[in-house]
Tab-separated table of C-alpha atoms and ligand atoms in Angstrom:
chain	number	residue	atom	x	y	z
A	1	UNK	CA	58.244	126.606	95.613
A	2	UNK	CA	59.168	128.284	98.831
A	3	UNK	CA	59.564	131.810	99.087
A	4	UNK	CA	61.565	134.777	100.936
A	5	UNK	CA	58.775	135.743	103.785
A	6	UNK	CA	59.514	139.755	104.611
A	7	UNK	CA	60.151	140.332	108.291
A	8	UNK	CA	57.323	140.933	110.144
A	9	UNK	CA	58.903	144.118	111.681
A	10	UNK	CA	61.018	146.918	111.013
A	11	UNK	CA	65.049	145.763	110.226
A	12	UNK	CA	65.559	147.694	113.763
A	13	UNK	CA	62.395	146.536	115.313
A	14	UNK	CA	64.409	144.979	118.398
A	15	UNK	CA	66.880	147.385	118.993
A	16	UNK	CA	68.985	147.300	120.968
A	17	UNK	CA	68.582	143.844	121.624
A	18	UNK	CA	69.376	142.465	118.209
A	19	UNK	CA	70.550	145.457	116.080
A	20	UNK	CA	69.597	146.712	112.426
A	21	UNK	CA	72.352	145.469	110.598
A	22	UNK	CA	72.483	142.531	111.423
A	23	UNK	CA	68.515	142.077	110.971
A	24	UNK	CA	69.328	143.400	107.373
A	25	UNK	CA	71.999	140.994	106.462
A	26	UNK	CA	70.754	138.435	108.556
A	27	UNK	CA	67.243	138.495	106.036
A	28	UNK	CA	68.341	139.486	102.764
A	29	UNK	CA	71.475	137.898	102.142
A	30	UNK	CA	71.758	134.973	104.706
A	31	UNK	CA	67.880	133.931	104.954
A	32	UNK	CA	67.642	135.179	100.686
A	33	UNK	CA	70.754	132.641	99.747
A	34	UNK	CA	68.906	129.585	101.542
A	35	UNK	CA	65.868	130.230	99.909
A	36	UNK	CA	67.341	130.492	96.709
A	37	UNK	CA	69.711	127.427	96.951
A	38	UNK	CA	67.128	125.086	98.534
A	39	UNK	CA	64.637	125.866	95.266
A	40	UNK	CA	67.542	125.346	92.874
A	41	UNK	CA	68.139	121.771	94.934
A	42	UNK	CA	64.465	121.076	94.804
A	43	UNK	CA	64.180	121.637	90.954
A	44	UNK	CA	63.078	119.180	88.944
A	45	UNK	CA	62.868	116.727	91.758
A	46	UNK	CA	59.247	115.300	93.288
A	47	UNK	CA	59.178	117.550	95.984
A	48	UNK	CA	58.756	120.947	94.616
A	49	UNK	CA	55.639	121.550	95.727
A	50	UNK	CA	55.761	119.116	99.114
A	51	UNK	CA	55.906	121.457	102.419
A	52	UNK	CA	59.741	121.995	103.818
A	53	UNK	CA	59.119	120.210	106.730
A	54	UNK	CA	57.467	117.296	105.442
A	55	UNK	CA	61.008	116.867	102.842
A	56	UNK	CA	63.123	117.367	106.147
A	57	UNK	CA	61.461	114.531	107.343
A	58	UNK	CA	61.983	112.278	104.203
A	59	UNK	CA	65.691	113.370	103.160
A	60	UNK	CA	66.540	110.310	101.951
A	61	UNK	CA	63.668	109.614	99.617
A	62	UNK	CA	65.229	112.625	97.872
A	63	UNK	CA	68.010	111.364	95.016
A	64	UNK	CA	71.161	111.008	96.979
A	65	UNK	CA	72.605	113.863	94.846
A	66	UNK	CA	70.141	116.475	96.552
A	67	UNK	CA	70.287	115.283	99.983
A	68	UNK	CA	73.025	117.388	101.769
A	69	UNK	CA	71.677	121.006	99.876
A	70	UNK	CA	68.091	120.134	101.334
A	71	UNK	CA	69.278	119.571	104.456
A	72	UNK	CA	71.087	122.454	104.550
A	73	UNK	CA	69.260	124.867	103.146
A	74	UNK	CA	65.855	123.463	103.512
A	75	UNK	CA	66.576	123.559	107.530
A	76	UNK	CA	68.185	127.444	106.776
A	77	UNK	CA	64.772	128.302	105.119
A	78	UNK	CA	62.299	126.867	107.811
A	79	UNK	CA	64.701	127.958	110.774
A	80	UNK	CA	64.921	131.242	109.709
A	81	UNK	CA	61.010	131.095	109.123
A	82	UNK	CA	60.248	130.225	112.459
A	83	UNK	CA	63.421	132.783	114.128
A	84	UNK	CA	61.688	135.986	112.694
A	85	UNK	CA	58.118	134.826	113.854
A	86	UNK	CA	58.931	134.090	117.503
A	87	UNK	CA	60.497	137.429	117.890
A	88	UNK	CA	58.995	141.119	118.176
A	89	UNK	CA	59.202	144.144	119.230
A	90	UNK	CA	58.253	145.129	123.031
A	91	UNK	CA	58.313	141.549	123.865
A	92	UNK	CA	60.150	139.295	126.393
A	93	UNK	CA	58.857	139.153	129.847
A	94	UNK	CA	57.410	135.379	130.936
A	95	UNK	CA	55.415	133.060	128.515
A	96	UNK	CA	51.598	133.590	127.878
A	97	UNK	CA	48.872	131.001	127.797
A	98	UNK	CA	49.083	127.251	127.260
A	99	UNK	CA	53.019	127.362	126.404
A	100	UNK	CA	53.435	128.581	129.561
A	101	UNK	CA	51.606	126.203	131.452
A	102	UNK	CA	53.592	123.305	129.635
A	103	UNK	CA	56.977	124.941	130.041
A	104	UNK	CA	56.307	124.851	133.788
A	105	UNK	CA	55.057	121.111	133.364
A	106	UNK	CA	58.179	119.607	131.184
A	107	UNK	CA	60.915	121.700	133.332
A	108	UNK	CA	58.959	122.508	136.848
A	109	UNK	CA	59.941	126.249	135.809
A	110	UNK	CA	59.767	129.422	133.236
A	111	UNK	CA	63.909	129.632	134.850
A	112	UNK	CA	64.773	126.522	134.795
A	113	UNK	CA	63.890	126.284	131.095
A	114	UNK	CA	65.789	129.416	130.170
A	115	UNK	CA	68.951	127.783	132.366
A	116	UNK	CA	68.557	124.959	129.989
A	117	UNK	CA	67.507	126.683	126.901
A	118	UNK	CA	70.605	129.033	127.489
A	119	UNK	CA	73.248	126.328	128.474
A	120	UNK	CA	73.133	124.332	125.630
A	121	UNK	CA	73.340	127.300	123.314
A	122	UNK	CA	76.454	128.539	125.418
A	123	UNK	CA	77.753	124.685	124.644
A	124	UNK	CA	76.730	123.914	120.818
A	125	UNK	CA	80.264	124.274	119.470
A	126	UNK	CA	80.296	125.932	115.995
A	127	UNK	CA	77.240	126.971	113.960
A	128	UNK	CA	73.710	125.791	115.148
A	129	UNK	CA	70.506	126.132	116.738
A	130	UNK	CA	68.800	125.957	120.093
A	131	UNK	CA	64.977	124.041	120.140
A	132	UNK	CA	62.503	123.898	122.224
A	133	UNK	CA	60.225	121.758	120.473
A	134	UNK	CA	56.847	119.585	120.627
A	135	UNK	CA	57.907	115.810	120.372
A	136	UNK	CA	55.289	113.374	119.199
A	137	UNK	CA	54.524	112.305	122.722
A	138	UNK	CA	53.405	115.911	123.170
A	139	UNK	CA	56.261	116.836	125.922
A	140	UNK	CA	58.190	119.348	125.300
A	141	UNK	CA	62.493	119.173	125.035
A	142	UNK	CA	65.435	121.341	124.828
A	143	UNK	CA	68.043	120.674	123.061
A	144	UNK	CA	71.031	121.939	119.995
A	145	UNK	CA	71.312	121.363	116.712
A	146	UNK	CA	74.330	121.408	114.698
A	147	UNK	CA	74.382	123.647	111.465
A	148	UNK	CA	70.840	124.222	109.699
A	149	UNK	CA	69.620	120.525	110.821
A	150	UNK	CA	66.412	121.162	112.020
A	151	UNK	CA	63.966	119.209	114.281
A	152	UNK	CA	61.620	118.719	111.478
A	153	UNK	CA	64.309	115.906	110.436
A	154	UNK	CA	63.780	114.116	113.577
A	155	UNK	CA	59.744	114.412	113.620
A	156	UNK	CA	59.957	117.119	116.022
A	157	UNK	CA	58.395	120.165	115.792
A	158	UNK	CA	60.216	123.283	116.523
A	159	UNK	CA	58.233	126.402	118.777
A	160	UNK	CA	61.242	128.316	119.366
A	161	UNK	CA	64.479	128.711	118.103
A	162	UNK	CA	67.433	130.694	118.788
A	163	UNK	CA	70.251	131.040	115.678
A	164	UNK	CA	73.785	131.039	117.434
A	165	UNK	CA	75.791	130.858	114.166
A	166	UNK	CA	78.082	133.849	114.628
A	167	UNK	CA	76.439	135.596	111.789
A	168	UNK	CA	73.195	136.458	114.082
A	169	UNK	CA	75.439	138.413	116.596
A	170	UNK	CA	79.334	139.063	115.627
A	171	UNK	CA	78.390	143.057	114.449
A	172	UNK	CA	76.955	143.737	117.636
A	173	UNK	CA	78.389	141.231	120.034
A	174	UNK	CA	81.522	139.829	118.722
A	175	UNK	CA	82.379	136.784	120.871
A	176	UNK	CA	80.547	136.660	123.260
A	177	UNK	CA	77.140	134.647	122.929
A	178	UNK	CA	76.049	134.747	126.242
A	179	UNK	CA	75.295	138.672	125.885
A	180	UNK	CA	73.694	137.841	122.450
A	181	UNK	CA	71.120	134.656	124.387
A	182	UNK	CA	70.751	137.106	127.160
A	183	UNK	CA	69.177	139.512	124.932
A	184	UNK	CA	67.385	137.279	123.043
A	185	UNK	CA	64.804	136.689	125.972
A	186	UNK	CA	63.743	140.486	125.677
A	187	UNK	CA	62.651	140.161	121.906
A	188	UNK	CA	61.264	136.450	122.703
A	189	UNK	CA	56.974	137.024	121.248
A	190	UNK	CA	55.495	134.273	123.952
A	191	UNK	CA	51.987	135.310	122.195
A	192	UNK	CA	53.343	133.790	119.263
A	193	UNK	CA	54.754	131.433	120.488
A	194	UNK	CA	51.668	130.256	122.369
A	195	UNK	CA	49.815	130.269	118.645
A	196	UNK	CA	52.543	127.691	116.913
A	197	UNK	CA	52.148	125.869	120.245
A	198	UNK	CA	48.474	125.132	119.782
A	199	UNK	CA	49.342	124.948	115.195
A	200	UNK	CA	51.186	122.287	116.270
A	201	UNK	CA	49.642	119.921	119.041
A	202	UNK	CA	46.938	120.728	116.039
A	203	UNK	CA	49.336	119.152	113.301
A	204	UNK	CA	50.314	116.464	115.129
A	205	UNK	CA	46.702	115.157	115.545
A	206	UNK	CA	46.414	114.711	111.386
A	207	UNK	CA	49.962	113.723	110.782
A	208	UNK	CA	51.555	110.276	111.780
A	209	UNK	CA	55.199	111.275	111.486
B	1	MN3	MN1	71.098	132.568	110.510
């Protein structure tokens, strides 16, 4: 059943980028709840013990009943997953090693994929997510997701995600998410990054989505 990682840093490892507070509430009551909910949803279905990602990609094999709280919360577990991996402390800067080769391939540019990345978190209206994923044709795409829908539902995998609900930046920057995307590219961990990268070209060689 899946289970609450810790952060891998300090609650104000990436100050003052993305504050303490927020880190705190952002983990142990936001990221805690989805975890929580998505194992009560799960129980005494099939799936306890399948991966999240592999159910996100199956929703409706799940009884109809269980559908929308796996969705939800299953994508709120392995978003948040993924969110607290890809950033770190005295990070930022360009992207190392393969991912950074293939982010200049897919978008001719390192800026022209943070002009992307960046505009269609500035226009995902309401709560979601911005991707950058690894589709099955092994290119790479940006694009937003609405709520906790995650790219696992579409057989995409996700290698960086940015959370623009307003509950990842309202203590610290109220209304205005371009400060809070701004700031996410100096806490952005390219080294990890670069490691799900290669996880997942891996993956995708032993899975037929
Ligand atoms: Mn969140």
């Amino acid at each position: 059943m899946p289970v609450l990682p810790d952060l891998p840093y300090a609650f104000d490892a990436l100050e003052p980028h993305f504050d303490s507070r927020t880190m705190e509430i952002h983990h142990d009551r936001h990221h805690a709840a989805y975890t929580s909910k998505l194992n009560a949803a799960l129980e005494g279905t099939d799936f306890e013990n399948t991966s999240i990602p592999a159910v996100l990609s199956m929703l409706d094999k799940l009884p109809e009943s269980k559908q929308n709280a796996v969705r939800n919360n299953g994508g709120g577990y392995v978003n948040h997953n993924l969110f607290w991996e890809i950033l770190g402390p005295n990070c930022g800067g360009s992207p190392k090693g393969n991912i950074g080769t293939e982010i200049d391939n897919n978008f001719g540019s390192f800026d022209n994929f943070k002009q992307k990345f960046s505009d269609a978190a500035a226009t995902r209206f309401g709560s979601g997510w911005v991707w950058l994923v690894l589709k099955s044709d092994l290119t790479l795409d940006v694009y937003s997701t609405p709520n906790q829908d995650s790219p696992y539902m579409t057989c995409d995998t996700p290698i960086l995600g940015l959370d623009v609900w307003e509950h990842a930046y309202y203590l610290n920057y109220q209304n205005r998410r371009p400060d809070y995307v701004n700031a996410f590219w100096n806490v952005v961990n390219w080294e990890r990054a670069d490691s799900i990268f290669k996880e997942a070209k891996e993956d995708l060689d032993k899975t037929a989505c």
